[in-house]
Short mmCIF file of C-alpha atoms in Angstrom, two decimals:
data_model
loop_
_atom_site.label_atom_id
_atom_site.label_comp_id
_atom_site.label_asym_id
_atom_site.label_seq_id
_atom_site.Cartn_x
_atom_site.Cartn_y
_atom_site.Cartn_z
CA UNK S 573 -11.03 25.29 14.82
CA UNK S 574 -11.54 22.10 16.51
CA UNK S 575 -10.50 18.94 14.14
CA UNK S 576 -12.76 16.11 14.32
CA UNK S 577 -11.79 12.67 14.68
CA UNK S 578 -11.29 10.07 11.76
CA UNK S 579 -12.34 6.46 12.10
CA UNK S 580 -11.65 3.13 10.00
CA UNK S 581 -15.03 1.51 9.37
CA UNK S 582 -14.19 -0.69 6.44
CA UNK S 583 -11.38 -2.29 4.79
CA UNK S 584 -11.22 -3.99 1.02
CA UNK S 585 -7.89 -5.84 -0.43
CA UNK S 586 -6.81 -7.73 -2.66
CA UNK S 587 -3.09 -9.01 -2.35
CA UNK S 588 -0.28 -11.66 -4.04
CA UNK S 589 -1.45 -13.37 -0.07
CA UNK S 590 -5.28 -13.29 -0.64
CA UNK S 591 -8.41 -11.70 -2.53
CA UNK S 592 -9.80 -10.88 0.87
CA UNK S 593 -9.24 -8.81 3.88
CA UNK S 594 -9.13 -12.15 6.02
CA UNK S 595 -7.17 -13.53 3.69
CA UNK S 596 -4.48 -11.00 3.44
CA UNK S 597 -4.54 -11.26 7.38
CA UNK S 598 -3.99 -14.72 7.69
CA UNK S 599 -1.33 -15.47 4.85
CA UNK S 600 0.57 -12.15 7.19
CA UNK S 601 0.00 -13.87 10.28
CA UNK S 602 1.46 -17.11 8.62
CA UNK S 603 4.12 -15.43 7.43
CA UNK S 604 3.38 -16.79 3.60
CA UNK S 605 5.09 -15.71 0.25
CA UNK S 606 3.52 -14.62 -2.54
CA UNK S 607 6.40 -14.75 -4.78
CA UNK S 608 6.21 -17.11 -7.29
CA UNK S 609 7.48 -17.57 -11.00
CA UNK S 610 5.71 -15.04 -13.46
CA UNK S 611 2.39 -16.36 -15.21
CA UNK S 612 1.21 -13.24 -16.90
CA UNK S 613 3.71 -13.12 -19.91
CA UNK S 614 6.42 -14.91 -20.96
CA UNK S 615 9.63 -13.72 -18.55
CA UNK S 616 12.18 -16.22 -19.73
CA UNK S 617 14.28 -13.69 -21.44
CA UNK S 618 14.15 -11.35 -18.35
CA UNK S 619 17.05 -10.92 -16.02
CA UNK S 620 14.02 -11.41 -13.12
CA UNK S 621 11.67 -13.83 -14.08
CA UNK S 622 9.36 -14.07 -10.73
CA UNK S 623 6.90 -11.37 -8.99
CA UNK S 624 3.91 -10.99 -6.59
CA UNK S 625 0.90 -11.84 -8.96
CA UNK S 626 -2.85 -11.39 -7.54
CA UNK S 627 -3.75 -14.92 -8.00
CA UNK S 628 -7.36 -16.67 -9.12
CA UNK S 629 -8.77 -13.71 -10.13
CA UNK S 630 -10.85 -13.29 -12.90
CA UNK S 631 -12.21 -10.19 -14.07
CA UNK S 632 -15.50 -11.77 -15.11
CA UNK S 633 -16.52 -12.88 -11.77
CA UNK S 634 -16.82 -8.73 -10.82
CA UNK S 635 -17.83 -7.23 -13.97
CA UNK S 636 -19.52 -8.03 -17.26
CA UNK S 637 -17.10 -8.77 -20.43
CA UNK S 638 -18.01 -4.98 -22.28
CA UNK S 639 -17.57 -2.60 -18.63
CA UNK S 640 -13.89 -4.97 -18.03
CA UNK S 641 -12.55 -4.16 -21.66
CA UNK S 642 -13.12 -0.52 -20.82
CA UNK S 643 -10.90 -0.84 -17.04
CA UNK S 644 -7.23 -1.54 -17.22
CA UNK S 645 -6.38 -3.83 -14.41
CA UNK S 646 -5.50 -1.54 -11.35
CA UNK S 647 -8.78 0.29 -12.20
CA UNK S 648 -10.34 -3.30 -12.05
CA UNK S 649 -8.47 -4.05 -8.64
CA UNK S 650 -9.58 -0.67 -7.35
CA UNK S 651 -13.51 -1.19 -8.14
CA UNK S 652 -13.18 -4.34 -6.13
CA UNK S 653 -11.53 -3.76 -2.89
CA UNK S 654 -13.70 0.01 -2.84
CA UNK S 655 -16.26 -2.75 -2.85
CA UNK S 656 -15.59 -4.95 -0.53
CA UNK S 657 -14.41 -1.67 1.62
CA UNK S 658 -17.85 0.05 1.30
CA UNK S 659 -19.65 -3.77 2.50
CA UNK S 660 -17.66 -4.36 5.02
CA UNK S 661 -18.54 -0.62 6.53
CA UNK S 662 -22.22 -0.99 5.75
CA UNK S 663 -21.77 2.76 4.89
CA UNK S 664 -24.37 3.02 2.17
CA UNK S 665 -27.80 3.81 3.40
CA UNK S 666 -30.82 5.96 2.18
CA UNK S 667 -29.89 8.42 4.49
CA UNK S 668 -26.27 8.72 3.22
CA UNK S 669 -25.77 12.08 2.16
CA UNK S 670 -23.55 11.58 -0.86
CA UNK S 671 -22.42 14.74 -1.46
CA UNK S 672 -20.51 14.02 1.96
CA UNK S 673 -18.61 11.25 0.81
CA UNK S 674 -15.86 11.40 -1.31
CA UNK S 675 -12.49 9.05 -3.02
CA UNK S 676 -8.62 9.92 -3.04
CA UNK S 677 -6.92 7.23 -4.69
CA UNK S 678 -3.41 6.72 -5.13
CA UNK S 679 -1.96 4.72 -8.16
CA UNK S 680 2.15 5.35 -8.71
CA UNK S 681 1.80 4.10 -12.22
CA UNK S 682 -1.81 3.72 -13.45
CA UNK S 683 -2.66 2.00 -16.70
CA UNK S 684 0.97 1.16 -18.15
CA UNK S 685 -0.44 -2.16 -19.17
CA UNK S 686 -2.94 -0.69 -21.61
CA UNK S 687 0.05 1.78 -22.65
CA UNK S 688 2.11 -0.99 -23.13
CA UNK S 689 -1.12 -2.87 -25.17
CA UNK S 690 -1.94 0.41 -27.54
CA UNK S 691 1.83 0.86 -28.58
CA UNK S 692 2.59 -2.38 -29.14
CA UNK S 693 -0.30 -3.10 -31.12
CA UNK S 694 0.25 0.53 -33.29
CA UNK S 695 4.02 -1.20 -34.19
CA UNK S 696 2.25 -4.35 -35.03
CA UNK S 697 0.02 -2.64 -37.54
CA UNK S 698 3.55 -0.89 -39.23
CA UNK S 699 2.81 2.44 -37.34
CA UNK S 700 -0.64 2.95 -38.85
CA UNK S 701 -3.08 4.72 -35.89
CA UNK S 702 -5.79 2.27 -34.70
CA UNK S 703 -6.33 3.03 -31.10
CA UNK S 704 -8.60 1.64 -28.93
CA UNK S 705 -11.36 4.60 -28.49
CA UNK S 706 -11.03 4.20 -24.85
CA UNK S 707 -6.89 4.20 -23.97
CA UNK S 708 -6.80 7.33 -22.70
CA UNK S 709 -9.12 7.17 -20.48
CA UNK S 710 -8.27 3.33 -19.27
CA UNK S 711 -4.29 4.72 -18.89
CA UNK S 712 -4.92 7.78 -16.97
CA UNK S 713 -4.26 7.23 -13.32
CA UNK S 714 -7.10 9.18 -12.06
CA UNK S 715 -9.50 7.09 -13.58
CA UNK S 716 -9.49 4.80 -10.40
CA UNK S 717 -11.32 7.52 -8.13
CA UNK S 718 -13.44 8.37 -11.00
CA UNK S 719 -14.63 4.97 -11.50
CA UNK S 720 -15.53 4.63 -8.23
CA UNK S 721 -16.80 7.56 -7.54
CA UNK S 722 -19.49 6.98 -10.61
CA UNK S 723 -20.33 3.66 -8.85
CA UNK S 724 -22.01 4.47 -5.63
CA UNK S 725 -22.58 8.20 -6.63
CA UNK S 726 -20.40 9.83 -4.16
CA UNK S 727 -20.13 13.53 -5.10
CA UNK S 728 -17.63 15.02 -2.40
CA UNK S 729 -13.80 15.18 -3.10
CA UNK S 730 -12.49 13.22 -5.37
CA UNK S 731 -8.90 13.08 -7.20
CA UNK S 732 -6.04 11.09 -7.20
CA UNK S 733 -2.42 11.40 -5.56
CA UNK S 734 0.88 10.41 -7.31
CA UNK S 735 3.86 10.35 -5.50
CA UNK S 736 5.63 7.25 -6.77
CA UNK S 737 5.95 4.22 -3.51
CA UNK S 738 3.93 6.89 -1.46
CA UNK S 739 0.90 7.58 -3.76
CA UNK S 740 -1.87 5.36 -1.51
CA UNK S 741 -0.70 6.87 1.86
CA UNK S 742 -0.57 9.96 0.54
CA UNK S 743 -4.53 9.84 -0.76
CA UNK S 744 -5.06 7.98 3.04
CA UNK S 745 -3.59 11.19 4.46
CA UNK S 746 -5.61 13.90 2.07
CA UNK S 747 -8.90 11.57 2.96
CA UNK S 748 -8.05 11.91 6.44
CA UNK S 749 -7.36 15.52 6.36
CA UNK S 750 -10.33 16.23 4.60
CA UNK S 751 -12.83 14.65 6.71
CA UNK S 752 -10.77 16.53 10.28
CA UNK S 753 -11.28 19.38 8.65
CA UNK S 754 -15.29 19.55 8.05
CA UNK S 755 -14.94 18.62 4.48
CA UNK S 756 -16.61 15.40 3.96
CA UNK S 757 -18.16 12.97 6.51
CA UNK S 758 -16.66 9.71 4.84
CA UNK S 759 -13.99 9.00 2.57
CA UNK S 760 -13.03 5.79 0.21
CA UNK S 761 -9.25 6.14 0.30
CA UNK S 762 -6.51 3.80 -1.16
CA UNK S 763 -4.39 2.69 -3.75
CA UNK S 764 -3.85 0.04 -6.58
CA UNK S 765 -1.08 -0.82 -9.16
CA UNK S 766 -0.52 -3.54 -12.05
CA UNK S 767 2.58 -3.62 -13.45
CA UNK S 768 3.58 -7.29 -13.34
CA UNK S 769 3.97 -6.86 -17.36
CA UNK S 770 7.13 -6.56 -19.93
CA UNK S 771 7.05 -3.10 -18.93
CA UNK S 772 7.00 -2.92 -15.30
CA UNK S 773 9.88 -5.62 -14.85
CA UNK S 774 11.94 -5.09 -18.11
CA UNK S 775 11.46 -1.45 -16.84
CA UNK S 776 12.72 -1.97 -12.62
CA UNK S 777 15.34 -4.22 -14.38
CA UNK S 778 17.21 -1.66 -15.74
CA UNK S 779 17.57 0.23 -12.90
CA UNK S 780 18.89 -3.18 -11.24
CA UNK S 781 16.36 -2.67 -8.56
CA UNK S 782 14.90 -6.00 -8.27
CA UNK S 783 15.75 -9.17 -7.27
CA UNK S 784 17.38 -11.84 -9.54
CA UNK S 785 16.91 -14.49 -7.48
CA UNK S 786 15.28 -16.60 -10.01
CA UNK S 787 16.15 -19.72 -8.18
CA UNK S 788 14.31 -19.33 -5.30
CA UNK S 789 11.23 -16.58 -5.47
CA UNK S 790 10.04 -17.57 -2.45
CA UNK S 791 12.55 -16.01 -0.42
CA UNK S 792 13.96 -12.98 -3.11
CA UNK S 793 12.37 -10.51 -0.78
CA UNK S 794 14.73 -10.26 2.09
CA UNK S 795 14.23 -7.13 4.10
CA UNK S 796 16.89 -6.77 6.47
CA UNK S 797 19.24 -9.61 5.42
CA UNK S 798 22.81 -9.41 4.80
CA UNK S 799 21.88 -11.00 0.91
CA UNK S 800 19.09 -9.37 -0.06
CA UNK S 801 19.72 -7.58 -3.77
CA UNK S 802 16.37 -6.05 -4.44
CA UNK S 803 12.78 -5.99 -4.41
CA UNK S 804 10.46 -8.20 -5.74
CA UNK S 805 7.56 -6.43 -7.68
CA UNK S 806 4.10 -6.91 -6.19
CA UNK S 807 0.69 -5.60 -7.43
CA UNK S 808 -2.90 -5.40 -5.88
CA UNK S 809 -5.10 -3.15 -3.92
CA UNK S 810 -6.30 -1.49 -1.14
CA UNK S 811 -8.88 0.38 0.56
CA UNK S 812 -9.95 2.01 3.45
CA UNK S 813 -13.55 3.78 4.51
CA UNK S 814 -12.40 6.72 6.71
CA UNK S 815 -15.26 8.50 8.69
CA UNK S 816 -15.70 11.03 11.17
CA UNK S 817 -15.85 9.57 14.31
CA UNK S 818 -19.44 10.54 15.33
CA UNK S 819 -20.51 10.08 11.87
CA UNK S 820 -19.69 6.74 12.37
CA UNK S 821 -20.98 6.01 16.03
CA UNK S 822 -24.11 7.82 15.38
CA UNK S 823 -24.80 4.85 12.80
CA UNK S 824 -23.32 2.05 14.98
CA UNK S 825 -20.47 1.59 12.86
CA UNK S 826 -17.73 -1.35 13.49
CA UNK S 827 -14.38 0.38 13.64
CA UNK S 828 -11.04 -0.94 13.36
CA UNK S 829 -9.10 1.50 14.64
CA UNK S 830 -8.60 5.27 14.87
CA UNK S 831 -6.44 7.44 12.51
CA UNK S 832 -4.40 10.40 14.78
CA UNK S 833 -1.67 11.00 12.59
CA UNK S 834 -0.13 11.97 9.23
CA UNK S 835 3.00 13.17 7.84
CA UNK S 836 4.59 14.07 4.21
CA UNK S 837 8.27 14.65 3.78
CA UNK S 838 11.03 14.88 0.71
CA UNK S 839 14.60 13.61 0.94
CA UNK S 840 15.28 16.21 -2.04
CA UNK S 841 18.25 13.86 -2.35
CA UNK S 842 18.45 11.73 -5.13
CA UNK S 843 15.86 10.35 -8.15
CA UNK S 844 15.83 6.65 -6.38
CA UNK S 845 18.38 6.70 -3.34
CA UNK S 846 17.18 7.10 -0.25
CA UNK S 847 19.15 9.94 1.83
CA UNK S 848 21.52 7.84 3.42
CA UNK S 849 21.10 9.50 6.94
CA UNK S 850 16.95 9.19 6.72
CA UNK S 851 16.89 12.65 6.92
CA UNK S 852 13.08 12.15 5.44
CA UNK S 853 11.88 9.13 6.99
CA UNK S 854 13.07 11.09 10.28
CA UNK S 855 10.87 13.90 9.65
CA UNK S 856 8.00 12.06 7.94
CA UNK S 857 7.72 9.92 11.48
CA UNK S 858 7.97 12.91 13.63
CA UNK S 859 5.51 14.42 11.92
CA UNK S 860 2.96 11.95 11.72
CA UNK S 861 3.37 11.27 15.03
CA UNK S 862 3.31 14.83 16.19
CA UNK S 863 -0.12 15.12 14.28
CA UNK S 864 -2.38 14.38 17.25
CA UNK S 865 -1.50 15.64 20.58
CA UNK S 866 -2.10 12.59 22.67
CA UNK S 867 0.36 10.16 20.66
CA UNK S 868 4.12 10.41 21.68
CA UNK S 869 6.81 8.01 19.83
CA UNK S 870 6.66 5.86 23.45
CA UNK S 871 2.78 5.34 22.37
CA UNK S 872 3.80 3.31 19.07
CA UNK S 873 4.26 -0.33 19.19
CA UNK S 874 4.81 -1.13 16.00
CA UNK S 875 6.50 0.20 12.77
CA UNK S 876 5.57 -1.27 9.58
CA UNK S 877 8.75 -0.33 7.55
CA UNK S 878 9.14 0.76 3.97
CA UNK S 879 11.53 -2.02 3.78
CA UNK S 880 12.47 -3.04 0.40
CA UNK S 881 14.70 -5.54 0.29
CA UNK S 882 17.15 -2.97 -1.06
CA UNK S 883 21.04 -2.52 0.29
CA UNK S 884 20.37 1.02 0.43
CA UNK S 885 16.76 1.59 1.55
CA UNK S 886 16.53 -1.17 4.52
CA UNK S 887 19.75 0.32 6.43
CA UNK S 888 18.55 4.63 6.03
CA UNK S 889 15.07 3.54 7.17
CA UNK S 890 16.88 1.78 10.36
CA UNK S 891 18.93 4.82 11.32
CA UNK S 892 15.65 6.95 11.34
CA UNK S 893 13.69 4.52 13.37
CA UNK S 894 16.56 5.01 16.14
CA UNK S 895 16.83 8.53 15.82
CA UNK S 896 12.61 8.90 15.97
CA UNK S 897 12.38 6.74 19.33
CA UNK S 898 15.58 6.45 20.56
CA UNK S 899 15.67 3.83 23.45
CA UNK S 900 12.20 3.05 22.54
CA UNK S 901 13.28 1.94 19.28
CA UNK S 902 14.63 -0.84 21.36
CA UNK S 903 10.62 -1.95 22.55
CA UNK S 904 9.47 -1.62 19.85
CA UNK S 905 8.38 -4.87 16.82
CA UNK S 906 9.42 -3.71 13.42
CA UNK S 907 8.44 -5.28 10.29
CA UNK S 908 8.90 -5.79 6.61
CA UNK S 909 5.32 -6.81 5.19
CA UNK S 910 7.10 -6.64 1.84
CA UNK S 911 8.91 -9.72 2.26
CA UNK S 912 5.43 -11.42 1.91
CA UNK S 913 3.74 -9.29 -0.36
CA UNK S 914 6.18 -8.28 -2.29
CA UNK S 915 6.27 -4.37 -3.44
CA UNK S 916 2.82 -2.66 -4.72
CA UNK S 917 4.39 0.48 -5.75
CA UNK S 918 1.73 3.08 -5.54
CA UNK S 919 -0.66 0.39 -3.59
CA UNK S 920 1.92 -0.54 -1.17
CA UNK S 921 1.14 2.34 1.26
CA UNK S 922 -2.59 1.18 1.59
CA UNK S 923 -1.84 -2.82 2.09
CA UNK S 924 0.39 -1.51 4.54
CA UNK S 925 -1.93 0.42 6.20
CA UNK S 926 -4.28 -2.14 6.61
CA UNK S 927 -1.40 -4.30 8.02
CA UNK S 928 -0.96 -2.08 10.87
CA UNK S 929 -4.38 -2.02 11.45
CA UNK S 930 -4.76 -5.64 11.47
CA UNK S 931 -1.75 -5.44 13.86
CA UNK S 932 -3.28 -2.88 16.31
CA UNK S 933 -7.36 -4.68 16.03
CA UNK S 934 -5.53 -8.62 16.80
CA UNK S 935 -2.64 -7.67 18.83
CA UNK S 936 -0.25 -9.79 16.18
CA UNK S 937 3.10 -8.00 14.39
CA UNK S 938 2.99 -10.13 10.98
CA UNK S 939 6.70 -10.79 10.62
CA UNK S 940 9.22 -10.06 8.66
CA UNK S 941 10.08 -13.34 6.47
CA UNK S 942 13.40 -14.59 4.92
CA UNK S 943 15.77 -13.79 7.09
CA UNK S 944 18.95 -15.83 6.76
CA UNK S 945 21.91 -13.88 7.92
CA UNK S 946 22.93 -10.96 9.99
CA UNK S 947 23.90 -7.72 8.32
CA UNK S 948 26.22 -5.99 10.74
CA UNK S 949 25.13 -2.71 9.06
CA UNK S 950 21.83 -3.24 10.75
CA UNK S 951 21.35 -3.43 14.44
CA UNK S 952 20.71 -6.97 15.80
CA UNK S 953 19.27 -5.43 19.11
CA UNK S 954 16.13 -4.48 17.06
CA UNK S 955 13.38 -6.23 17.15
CA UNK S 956 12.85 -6.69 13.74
CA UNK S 957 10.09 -9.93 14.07
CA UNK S 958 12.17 -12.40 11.95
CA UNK S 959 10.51 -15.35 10.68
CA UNK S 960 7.94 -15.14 12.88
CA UNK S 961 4.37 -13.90 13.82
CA UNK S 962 4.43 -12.15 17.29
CA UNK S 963 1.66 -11.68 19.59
CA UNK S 964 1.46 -8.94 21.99
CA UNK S 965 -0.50 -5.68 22.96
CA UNK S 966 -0.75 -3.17 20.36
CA UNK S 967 -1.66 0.21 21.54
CA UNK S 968 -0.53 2.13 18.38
CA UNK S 969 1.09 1.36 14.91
CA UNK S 970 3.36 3.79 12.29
CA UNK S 971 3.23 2.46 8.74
CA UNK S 972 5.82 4.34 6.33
CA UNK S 973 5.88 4.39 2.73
CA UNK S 974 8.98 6.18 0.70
CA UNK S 975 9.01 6.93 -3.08
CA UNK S 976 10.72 7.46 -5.90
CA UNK S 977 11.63 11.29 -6.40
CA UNK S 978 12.19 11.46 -2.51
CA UNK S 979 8.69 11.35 -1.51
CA UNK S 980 7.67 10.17 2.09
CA UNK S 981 4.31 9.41 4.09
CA UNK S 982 3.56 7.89 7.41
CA UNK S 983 0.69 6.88 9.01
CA UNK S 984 -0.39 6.42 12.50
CA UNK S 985 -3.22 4.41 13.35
CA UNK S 986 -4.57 3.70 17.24
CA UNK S 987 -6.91 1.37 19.54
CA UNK S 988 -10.43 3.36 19.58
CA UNK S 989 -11.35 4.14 22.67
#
């Protein structure tokens, strides 16, 4: 069986950088923060008291006040950047054959807001049961692909992947899989979390995962640097309209780039410890990029890294970028998108996805921001775009996400032809 080819005609987000695709691009280009001191609850009695809010939105300007009190946020987040994703591909026409198009959607967490909402409020009312009629189904991380699904009446495949960090590239690889193999002719794929809440950073606290640099959000998220001490919790969305390529011509579609590559791994190491060889971020490159036949690891000019901002994480994702490319690891722009954005959790693979497409359609590695001081467990020979946007040509980009459990997914996205 011949696979067919998989296209990116469309592309929604909304970020801690920007509500839009163009903004997200240019606060990356910039090399902007979107950490800032926490607005949604009160986080003065938190150990971290700063995260990567979406900022100026308001539900009411997408949906009317009765269909919002039915979404938890990262259902609300999904509906809009599926949205702007669908526009932006002009995919809908009368001659759309629906049952042809289908949604993966990732979400790590789902609605652990409206959890946190329903029990809270059941303790307020001294234990006695008044739940909201719809918390089940505003909670349930599926929900996202359903909602959207019941939107534009797309009846192909549609489900939801959780895999922790990995969840949204994992649904971008399943939509991409799908469509290769004759399944569907178009595919909404993506990912969205919201977990800036008691929960989500009382929660990452006690693991001592984040950053407690409450003194300076700005620059908490330091991929890379000698003082970094944790991530900084982001949330958001995105999405991406993956087509089959002569789906897409046939209709004169606009596309972004092509998609030739996907790969799944486990560490089967430890619960949140990356292996500390990259035994899984080896394999999860190799085999995206040993997806497609025509894309070697000297073909890749860019890596979008995991990279956390965590002692542990930032130095095993190195060590499998040089065993991956070897000498060509050395040619190669790296970069932390995280120290800007902040981390999405289960949306962090899509943002980043779109990042490396951004990277590959404008020729421009968005940096890697904060970087202060040399850690000599790291090697300074890299090219790890400190600081700095950097423009030059970019054939082909990797983006990796790792998760929680030991769960890993890479991406590889290419100029069309």
């Amino acid at each position: 069986m011949q696979l067919k080819r998989v296209v990116v005609t469309g592309l929604g987000a909304l970020t801690p950088l920007g509500n839009t695709v163009d903004e997200y691009r240019d606060g990356l280009f910039n090399g902007e923060s979107g950490s800032a001191a926490i607005t949604k609850f009160d986080a003065s009695g938190f150990k971290t008291q700063f995260a990567c809010e979406v900022k100026y939105f308001n539900p009411n300007d997408h949906f009317d006040r009765r269909e919002s009190r039915r979404m938890d946020t990262f259902s609300q987040y999904a509906l809009v950047v599926a949205e702007q994703a669908v526009q932006d591909s002009g995919l809908i026409s009368e001659s759309l054959d629906v049952s042809r198009v289908g949604v993966v959607w990732g979400s790590g967490i789902g609605g652990i807001e409206t959890f946190q909402q329903e029990v809270l409020g059941f303790a307020k009312n001294n234990n006695v049961p008044r739940f909201n009629p719809f918390f089940i189904p505003k909670m349930i991380a599926d929900i996202a692909s359903g909602n959207i699904s019941i939107k534009y009446g797309f009846r192909g495949p549609n489900y939801s992947t959780i895999s922790a960090c990995a969840s949204s590239t994992n649904s971008i690889i399943d939509a991409f899989n799908l469509i290769r193999l004759g399944k569907a002719n178009a595919m909404i794929a993506g990912g969205s979390e919201a977990a800036v809440n008691e929960s989500g950073i009382g929660g990452f606290n006690a693991l001592q995962a984040l950053s407690t640099r409450n003194d300076d959000p700005t620059t908490a998220s330091r991929p890379f640097d000698k003082d970094r001490d944790g991530f900084v919790l982001g949330e958001g969305a995105g999405a991406l309209i993956l087509e089959e390529y002569e789906h897409a011509k046939a209709r004169g579609a606009t596309i972004y780039a092509e998609m030739v590559g996907g790969g799944m791994s486990a560490d089967a190491h430890h619960l949140t410890a990356p292996h500390p060889e990259g035994l899984g971020a080896i394999r999860v490159m190799q085999e995206a990029i040993d997806d497609y036949s025509d894309i070697t690891p000297e073909d890749i000019d860019y890596v979008n890294v995991h990279g956390t901002s965590t002692p542990l994480g930032d130095v095993a994702e190195v060590k499998a970028i040089k065993a991956v490319f070897g000498e060509h690891a050395y040619k190669l722009n790296i970069s932390s998108t995280k120290s800007m954005t902040g981390h999405l959790l289960g949306a962090a693979g899509a943002v980043e996805a779109i990042a490396a497409i951004l990277a590959v359609k404008y020729d421009t590695i968005p940096p890697t921001i904060n970087h202060f001081t040399d850690d000599e467990e790291i090697d300074s020979k890299l090219n790890l775009t400190f600081n700095k946007a950097e423009k030059r040509p970019v054939k082909a980009a990797l983006s990796n996400t790792f998760g929680f459990g030991g769960h890993n997914a890479s991406v590889v996205f290419r100029k069309p032809d």
